[in-house]
mmCIF file of C-alpha atoms in Angstrom:
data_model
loop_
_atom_site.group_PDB
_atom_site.id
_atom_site.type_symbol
_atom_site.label_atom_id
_atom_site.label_comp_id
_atom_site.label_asym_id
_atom_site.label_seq_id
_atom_site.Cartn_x
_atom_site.Cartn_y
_atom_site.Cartn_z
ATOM 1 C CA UNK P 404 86.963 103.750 102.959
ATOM 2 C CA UNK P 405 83.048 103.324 102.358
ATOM 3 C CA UNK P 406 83.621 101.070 99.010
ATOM 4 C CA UNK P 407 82.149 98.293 98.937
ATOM 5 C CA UNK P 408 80.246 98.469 102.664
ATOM 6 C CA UNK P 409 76.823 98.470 101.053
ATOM 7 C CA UNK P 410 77.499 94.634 100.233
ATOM 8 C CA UNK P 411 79.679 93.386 102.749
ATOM 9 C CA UNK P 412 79.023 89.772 104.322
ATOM 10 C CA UNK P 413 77.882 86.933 103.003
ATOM 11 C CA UNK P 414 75.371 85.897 100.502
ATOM 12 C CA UNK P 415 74.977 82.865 97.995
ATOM 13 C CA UNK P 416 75.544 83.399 94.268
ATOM 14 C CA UNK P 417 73.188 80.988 92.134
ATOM 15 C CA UNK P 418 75.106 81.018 88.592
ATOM 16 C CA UNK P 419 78.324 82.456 86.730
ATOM 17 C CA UNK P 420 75.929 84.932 85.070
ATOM 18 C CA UNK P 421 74.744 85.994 88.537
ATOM 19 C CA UNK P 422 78.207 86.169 89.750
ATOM 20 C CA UNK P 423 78.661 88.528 86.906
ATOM 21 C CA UNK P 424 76.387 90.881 87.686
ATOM 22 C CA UNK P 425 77.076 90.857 91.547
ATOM 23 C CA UNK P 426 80.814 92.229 90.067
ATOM 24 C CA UNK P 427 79.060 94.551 87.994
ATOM 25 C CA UNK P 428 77.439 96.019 91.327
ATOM 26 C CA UNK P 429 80.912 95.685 92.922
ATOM 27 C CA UNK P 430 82.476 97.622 90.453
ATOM 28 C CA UNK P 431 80.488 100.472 89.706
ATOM 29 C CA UNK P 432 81.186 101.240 93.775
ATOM 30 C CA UNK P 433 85.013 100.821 93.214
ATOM 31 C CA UNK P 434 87.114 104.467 93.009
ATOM 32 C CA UNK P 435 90.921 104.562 91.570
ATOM 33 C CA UNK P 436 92.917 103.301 94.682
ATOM 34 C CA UNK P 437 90.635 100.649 95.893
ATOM 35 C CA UNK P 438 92.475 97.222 96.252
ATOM 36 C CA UNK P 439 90.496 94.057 95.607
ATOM 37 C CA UNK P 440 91.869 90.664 96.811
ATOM 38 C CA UNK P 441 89.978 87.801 95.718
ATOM 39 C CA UNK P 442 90.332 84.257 97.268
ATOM 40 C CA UNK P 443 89.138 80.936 96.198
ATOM 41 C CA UNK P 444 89.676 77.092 94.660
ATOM 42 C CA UNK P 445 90.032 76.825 91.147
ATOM 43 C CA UNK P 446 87.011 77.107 89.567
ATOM 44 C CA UNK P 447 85.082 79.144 92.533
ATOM 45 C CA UNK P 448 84.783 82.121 90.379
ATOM 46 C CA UNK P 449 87.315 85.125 90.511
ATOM 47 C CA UNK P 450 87.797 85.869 87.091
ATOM 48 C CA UNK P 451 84.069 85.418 86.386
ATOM 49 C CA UNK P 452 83.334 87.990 89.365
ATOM 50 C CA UNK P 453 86.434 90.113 87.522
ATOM 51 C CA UNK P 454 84.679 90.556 84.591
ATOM 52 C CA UNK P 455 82.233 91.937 86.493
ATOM 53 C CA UNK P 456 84.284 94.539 87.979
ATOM 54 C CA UNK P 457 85.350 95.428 84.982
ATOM 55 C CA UNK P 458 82.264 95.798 83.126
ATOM 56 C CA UNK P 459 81.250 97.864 86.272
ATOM 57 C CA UNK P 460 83.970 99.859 85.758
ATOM 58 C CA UNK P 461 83.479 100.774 82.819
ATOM 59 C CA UNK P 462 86.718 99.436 81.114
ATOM 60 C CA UNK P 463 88.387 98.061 78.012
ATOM 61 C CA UNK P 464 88.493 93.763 77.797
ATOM 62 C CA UNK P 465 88.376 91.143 77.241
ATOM 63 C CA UNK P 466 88.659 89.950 81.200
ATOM 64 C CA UNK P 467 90.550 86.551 80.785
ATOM 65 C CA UNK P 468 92.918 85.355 83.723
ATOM 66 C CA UNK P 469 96.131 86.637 83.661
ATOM 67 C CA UNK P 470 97.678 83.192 85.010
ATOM 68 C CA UNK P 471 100.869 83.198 82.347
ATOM 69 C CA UNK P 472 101.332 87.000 82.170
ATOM 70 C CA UNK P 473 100.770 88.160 85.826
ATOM 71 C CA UNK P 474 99.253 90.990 85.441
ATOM 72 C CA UNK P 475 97.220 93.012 83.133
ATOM 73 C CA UNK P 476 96.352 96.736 82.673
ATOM 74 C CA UNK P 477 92.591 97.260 81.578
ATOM 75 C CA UNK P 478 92.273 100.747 80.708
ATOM 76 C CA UNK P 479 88.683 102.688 80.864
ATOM 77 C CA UNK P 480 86.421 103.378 78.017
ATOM 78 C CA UNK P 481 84.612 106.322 80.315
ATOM 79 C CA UNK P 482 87.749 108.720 81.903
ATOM 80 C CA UNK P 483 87.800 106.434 85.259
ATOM 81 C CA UNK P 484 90.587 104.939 86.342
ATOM 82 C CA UNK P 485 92.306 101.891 84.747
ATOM 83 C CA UNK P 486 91.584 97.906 86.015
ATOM 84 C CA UNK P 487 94.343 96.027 86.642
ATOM 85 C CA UNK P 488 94.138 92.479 86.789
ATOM 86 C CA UNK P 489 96.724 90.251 88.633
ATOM 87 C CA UNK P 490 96.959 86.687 88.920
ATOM 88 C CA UNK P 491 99.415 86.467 91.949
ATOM 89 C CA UNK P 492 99.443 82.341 92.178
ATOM 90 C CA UNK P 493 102.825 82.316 90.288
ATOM 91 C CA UNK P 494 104.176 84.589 92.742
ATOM 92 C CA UNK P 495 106.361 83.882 95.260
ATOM 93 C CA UNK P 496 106.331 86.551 98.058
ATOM 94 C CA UNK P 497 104.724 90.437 98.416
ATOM 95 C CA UNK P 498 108.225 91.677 96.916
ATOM 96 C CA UNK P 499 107.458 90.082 93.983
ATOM 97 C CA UNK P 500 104.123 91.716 93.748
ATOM 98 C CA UNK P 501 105.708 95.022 94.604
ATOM 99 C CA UNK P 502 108.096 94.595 91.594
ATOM 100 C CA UNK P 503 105.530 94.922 89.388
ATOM 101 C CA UNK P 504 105.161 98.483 89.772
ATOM 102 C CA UNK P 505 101.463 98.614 89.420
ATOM 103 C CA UNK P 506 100.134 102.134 89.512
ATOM 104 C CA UNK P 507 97.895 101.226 92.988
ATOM 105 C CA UNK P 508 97.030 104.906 93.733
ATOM 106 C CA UNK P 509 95.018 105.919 90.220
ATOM 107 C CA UNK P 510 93.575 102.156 89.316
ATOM 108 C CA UNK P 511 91.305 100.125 91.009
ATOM 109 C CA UNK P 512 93.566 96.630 91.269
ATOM 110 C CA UNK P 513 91.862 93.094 91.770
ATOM 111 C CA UNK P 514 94.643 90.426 92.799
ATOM 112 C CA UNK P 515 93.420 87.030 92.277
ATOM 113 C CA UNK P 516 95.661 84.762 94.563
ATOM 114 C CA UNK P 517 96.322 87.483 96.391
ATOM 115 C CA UNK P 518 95.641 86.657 100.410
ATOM 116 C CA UNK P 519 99.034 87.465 101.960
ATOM 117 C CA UNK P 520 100.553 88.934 99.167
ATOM 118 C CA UNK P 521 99.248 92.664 99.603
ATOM 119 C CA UNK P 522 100.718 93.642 102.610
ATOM 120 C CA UNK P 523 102.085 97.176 102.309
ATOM 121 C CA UNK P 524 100.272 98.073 98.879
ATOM 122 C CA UNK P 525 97.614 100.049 100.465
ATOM 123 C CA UNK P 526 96.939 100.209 104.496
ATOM 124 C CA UNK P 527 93.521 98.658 103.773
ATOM 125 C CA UNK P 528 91.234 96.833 101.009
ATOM 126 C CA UNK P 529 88.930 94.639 100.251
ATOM 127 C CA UNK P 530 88.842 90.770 100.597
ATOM 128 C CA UNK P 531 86.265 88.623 98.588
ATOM 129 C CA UNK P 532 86.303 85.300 99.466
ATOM 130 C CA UNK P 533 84.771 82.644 97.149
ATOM 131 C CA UNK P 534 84.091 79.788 97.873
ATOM 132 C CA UNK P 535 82.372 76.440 95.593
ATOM 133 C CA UNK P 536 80.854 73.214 96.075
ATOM 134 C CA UNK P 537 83.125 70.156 95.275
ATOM 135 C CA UNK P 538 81.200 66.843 94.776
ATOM 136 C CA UNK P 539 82.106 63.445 94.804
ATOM 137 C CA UNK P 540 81.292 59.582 95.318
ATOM 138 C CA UNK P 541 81.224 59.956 99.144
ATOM 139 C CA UNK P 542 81.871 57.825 102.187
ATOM 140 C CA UNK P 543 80.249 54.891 100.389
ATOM 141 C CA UNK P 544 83.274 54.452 97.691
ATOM 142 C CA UNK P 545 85.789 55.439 100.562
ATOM 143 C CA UNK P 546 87.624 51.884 100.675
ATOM 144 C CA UNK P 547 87.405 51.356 97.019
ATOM 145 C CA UNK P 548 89.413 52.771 93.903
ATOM 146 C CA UNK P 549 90.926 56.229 94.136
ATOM 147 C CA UNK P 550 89.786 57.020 90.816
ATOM 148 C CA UNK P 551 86.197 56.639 92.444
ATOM 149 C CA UNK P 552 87.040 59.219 94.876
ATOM 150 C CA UNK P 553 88.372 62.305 93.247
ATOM 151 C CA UNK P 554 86.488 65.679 93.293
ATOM 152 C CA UNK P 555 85.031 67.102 90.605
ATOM 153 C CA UNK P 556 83.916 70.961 90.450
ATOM 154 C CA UNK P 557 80.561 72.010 90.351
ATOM 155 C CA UNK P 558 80.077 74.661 87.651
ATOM 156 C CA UNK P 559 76.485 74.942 88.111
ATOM 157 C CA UNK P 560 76.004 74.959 91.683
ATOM 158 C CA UNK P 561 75.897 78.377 93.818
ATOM 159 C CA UNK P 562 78.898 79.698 95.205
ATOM 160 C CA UNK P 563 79.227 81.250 98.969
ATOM 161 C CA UNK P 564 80.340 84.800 98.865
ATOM 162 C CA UNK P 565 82.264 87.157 101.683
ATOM 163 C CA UNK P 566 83.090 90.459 100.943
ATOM 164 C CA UNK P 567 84.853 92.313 103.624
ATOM 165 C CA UNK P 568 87.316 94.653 104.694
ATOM 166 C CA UNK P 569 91.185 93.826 105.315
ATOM 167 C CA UNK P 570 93.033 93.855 107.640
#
């Protein structure tokens, strides 16, 4: 599995249009049978860094989570293989996952929510970890209303990025 070794480790992402384009990179590298787990807070990314992939690809969108649905099938606009897209936060164990049937060995398959749940789909794949600045009011506001103190994402600011294989 060479994949995705040309840009594994870490590196900072300035903007949702440069996390784009990093997927882009990402998934022009990608073959039918690569697995892509993708970890991260709300708002950190993933389905920005999907549509990437896809685009990279080479397949049919729009890319929008696939929170309510689970999972959806992407197929390609160029004779590659198919994208599918799975949003495994509603999930409740790797059965569950398995039960979808998805077609692992002729798609490339990004699972969004998906550390832990993978197990047995393929022997290896690939883990990108995102991860996003929260902000707040700090330790100055720390005694005072709770309102004061909750965290607030941080569209604009860079996001830290891991890519690496699993397991």
């Amino acid at each position: 599995m060479s994949g995705l070794d040309p840009v594994a480790g870490r590196r900072e992402v300035s903007s949702p249009g440069a996390m784009e384009t990093f997927g882009e990179e990402i998934g022009r590298m990608l073959r039918g049978g690569d697995l892509v787990v993708l970890t991260g807070p709300l708002g950190a990314g993933k389905t920005t860094l999907t549509r990437g992939i896809a685009a990279g690809v080479g397949v049919r969108g729009p890319v929008q989570s696939p929170t309510f649905v689970i999972a959806r099938t992407h197929p390609s606009l160029i004779g590659g293989p198919s994208l599918v897209h799975v949003d495994a936060y509603r999930l409740g164990s790797p059965a569950e996952l398995d039960d979808l049937d998805i077609d692992v060995e002729r798609s490339v398959v990004v699972v969004e929510w998906g550390r832990g749940m993978v197990d047995g789909l393929r022997d290896e794949w690939w883990e990108i970890e995102l991860e996003r600045p929260v902000g707040g009011r700090g330790a100055d506001t720390m005694c005072g209303d709770i309102s004061a103190r909750t965290l607030e994402l941080d569209a604009d600011a860079p996001r830290i990025v891991t890519v690496s294989r699993r397991p």
